[in-house]
């Protein structure tokens, strides 16, 4: 049975205050059959706050620092008080640069603290999310747990080097979720866990690096969300553990 995530019953967007995550919130709100949408944020943005005011009782905001497992568990417990199951989860959390942390160009720039930050946000938070979401996804209806990864996390595709922390944390993310997909296959057979490369999207995350993007390859948020939703519309539980690009092609590990 093909799962069409454009019209789930209950959805969760992790990291939905801005960028691609906010784009997914807007997209899901347009689907009348989506009865409940939960969205987590670290900082509540004005656009998300306005959407909450426009959709009271349907759009529920949850303040969560994804590097804090207790906060994550509390938020998911709150979701479980409102609904018994989720049908569509998209994890849009990602970290590339902040303050004095930016992608390393050479080994001499490697430092432990920035590396730990990359792994805390990009890798560990994703597998903790899979851990705590299992009760909400383990049911008899097809459902999806999708996470934004990155092509740069593909070991097989790495020909340029550099960006050590970001590359490694995305590769770890892929391994964590590929492994989780195997366990979910035994405990939550209707769940498809998939990783998604969104392409370079016009957000704050990519802003400092957009000058090197080829013409036509810098996507708007709306285009990225539309493309990824089209990919997810083709996913079935049999596809669990897959790594997709924005155009639907499979990416190497």
XYZ file of C-alpha atoms in Angstrom:
253
model
C 0.000 0.000 0.000
C 1.462 3.344 -1.018
C 1.450 6.008 1.636
C 0.579 9.488 0.371
C 1.989 11.883 2.985
C 0.352 14.930 1.420
C -2.803 13.979 3.340
C -1.839 12.384 6.661
C -4.162 12.504 9.630
C -1.617 13.582 12.247
C 1.764 15.116 11.440
C 4.868 16.273 13.287
C 7.429 18.749 11.954
C 10.620 18.829 13.998
C 12.416 22.142 13.625
C 9.530 24.010 12.018
C 10.127 27.600 13.049
C 11.925 28.683 9.893
C 13.414 27.527 6.605
C 12.433 24.169 5.167
C 10.651 23.127 8.363
C 8.364 26.156 8.235
C 7.759 25.364 4.575
C 6.538 21.898 5.519
C 4.216 23.381 8.154
C 2.662 25.674 5.547
C 2.337 22.812 3.069
C 0.612 20.527 5.579
C -1.785 23.270 6.638
C -3.067 23.403 3.062
C -4.207 19.772 3.258
C -7.711 19.718 4.730
C -7.388 16.081 5.785
C -4.543 16.899 8.184
C -6.435 17.191 11.443
C -3.534 17.800 13.842
C -0.080 19.239 13.164
C 2.592 19.382 15.845
C 5.694 21.498 15.337
C 8.789 21.808 17.489
C 11.028 24.839 17.647
C 14.040 26.049 19.580
C 13.090 29.712 19.111
C 9.517 30.646 18.167
C 9.621 32.745 14.993
C 7.063 35.395 14.141
C 5.849 33.513 11.012
C 5.197 30.346 13.032
C 3.548 32.346 15.800
C 1.189 33.900 13.227
C 0.322 30.492 11.803
C -0.498 29.201 15.283
C -2.843 32.140 15.820
C -4.527 31.452 12.478
C -4.979 27.733 13.173
C -5.835 27.337 16.859
C -6.647 23.790 17.872
C -4.993 22.398 14.746
C -1.391 23.630 14.860
C 0.403 22.932 18.144
C 3.805 24.423 18.936
C 6.253 22.678 21.251
C 9.421 24.324 22.547
C 12.202 21.732 22.280
C 15.987 21.808 22.282
C 16.656 18.598 20.355
C 19.999 18.136 22.115
C 18.120 17.732 25.416
C 16.562 14.264 25.566
C 14.358 15.146 28.521
C 12.773 18.005 26.563
C 12.268 15.737 23.572
C 10.639 13.031 25.687
C 8.360 15.568 27.381
C 7.224 16.991 24.032
C 6.421 13.559 22.617
C 4.564 12.692 25.812
C 2.471 15.833 25.280
C 1.713 14.736 21.710
C 0.612 11.322 23.007
C -1.863 13.023 25.312
C -3.547 14.548 22.256
C -3.323 11.764 19.650
C -2.743 8.017 19.714
C -0.700 7.855 16.514
C 1.255 9.855 13.977
C 1.258 9.286 10.224
C 3.873 11.718 8.964
C 7.009 12.970 10.709
C 9.577 15.198 9.012
C 12.728 16.076 10.940
C 14.192 19.302 9.534
C 16.751 20.017 12.251
C 20.257 20.652 10.957
C 23.388 22.522 11.982
C 26.121 23.875 9.688
C 27.411 27.136 11.134
C 26.831 29.322 14.153
C 28.969 31.900 15.947
C 32.607 30.818 15.615
C 31.709 27.377 14.233
C 31.847 26.952 10.471
C 32.748 24.104 8.076
C 36.424 23.120 8.272
C 38.477 23.414 5.105
C 41.524 21.528 6.410
C 42.702 19.269 9.212
C 44.355 22.167 11.055
C 40.902 23.646 11.674
C 39.551 20.534 13.403
C 38.616 21.016 17.073
C 36.711 18.753 19.429
C 34.031 21.173 20.611
C 32.661 22.067 17.162
C 32.706 18.392 16.185
C 30.649 17.519 19.252
C 28.130 20.226 18.331
C 27.760 18.832 14.793
C 27.102 15.338 16.128
C 24.764 16.477 18.928
C 22.473 18.341 16.540
C 22.776 16.450 13.262
C 23.187 12.859 14.425
C 22.344 12.094 18.045
C 19.129 14.120 18.135
C 17.759 12.154 15.158
C 18.241 8.733 16.700
C 16.802 9.907 20.029
C 13.775 11.125 18.102
C 13.378 7.684 16.517
C 13.676 6.132 19.970
C 10.911 8.208 21.530
C 8.568 8.237 18.512
C 8.245 4.469 18.261
C 5.000 4.238 20.312
C 3.313 6.851 18.091
C 4.392 5.181 14.848
C 3.880 1.536 15.772
C 0.350 1.042 14.435
C -1.425 -0.651 11.537
C -1.538 2.310 9.122
C 1.348 3.224 6.764
C 3.447 6.060 8.154
C 6.706 7.873 7.464
C 9.603 9.098 9.579
C 11.634 11.275 7.203
C 14.777 13.191 8.104
C 16.673 15.823 6.159
C 20.170 14.516 5.572
C 22.584 15.771 2.894
C 24.362 14.385 -0.142
C 27.566 15.656 1.434
C 27.098 12.926 4.037
C 27.522 10.233 1.384
C 30.895 8.525 1.844
C 30.739 7.094 -1.664
C 30.093 10.514 -3.191
C 32.855 12.345 -1.293
C 35.332 13.586 -3.902
C 36.082 17.105 -2.663
C 36.955 16.592 1.008
C 36.650 19.336 3.612
C 33.664 20.071 5.836
C 34.759 17.292 8.196
C 32.245 17.773 11.004
C 29.205 18.334 8.811
C 30.065 15.433 6.476
C 30.762 13.016 9.319
C 27.684 13.991 11.336
C 25.430 13.479 8.314
C 27.065 10.136 7.571
C 26.455 9.158 11.200
C 22.849 10.312 10.879
C 22.405 8.008 7.887
C 23.891 5.038 9.734
C 21.816 5.667 12.853
C 18.572 5.764 10.889
C 19.467 2.902 8.542
C 20.018 0.816 11.679
C 16.808 2.101 13.300
C 14.902 1.155 10.140
C 15.930 -2.481 10.671
C 14.604 -2.499 14.236
C 11.445 -0.630 13.231
C 10.988 -3.314 10.571
C 10.449 -5.791 13.389
C 8.528 -3.559 15.793
C 6.708 -1.062 13.545
C 6.226 -2.769 10.191
C 4.141 -0.005 8.625
C 6.818 2.661 9.147
C 9.138 3.843 6.391
C 12.251 5.556 7.767
C 13.913 7.554 4.991
C 16.677 10.123 4.666
C 16.341 13.027 2.234
C 18.838 15.270 0.450
C 16.865 18.493 -0.140
C 19.332 20.154 -2.496
C 20.734 23.594 -1.744
C 17.840 25.682 -0.487
C 17.681 29.433 0.038
C 17.756 29.452 3.851
C 19.964 30.862 6.588
C 21.836 27.555 6.728
C 23.088 27.887 3.149
C 23.310 31.691 2.978
C 27.116 32.036 3.418
C 27.788 29.439 0.704
C 25.297 30.358 -2.009
C 27.763 32.138 -4.298
C 29.268 28.810 -5.343
C 25.905 27.222 -6.207
C 25.443 26.666 -9.981
C 22.656 28.513 -11.757
C 19.310 26.825 -11.292
C 20.489 24.750 -8.317
C 19.519 27.140 -5.522
C 15.957 26.183 -4.670
C 13.303 28.256 -2.954
C 11.861 26.740 0.218
C 8.536 26.144 -1.509
C 10.212 24.331 -4.411
C 12.242 22.162 -2.022
C 9.186 21.170 0.016
C 7.155 20.429 -3.114
C 9.941 18.250 -4.527
C 10.437 16.332 -1.288
C 6.714 15.760 -0.826
C 6.612 14.335 -4.353
C 9.390 11.908 -3.420
C 7.674 10.913 -0.175
C 4.403 10.304 -2.011
C 6.068 7.325 -3.712
C 7.509 5.782 -0.534
C 6.076 2.573 0.932
C 7.061 0.673 4.091
C 9.160 -1.574 1.825
C 11.419 1.431 1.123
C 12.424 1.888 4.738
C 16.102 2.654 5.283
C 16.512 4.436 1.929
C 18.479 7.612 1.167
C 16.835 9.788 -1.500
C 17.832 12.908 -3.362
C 15.318 15.676 -4.037
C 14.676 14.294 -7.527
C 13.752 10.830 -6.243
C 17.030 9.140 -7.153
C 18.739 6.869 -4.589
C 22.007 8.153 -3.146
C 25.057 5.977 -2.317
C 26.076 5.547 1.291
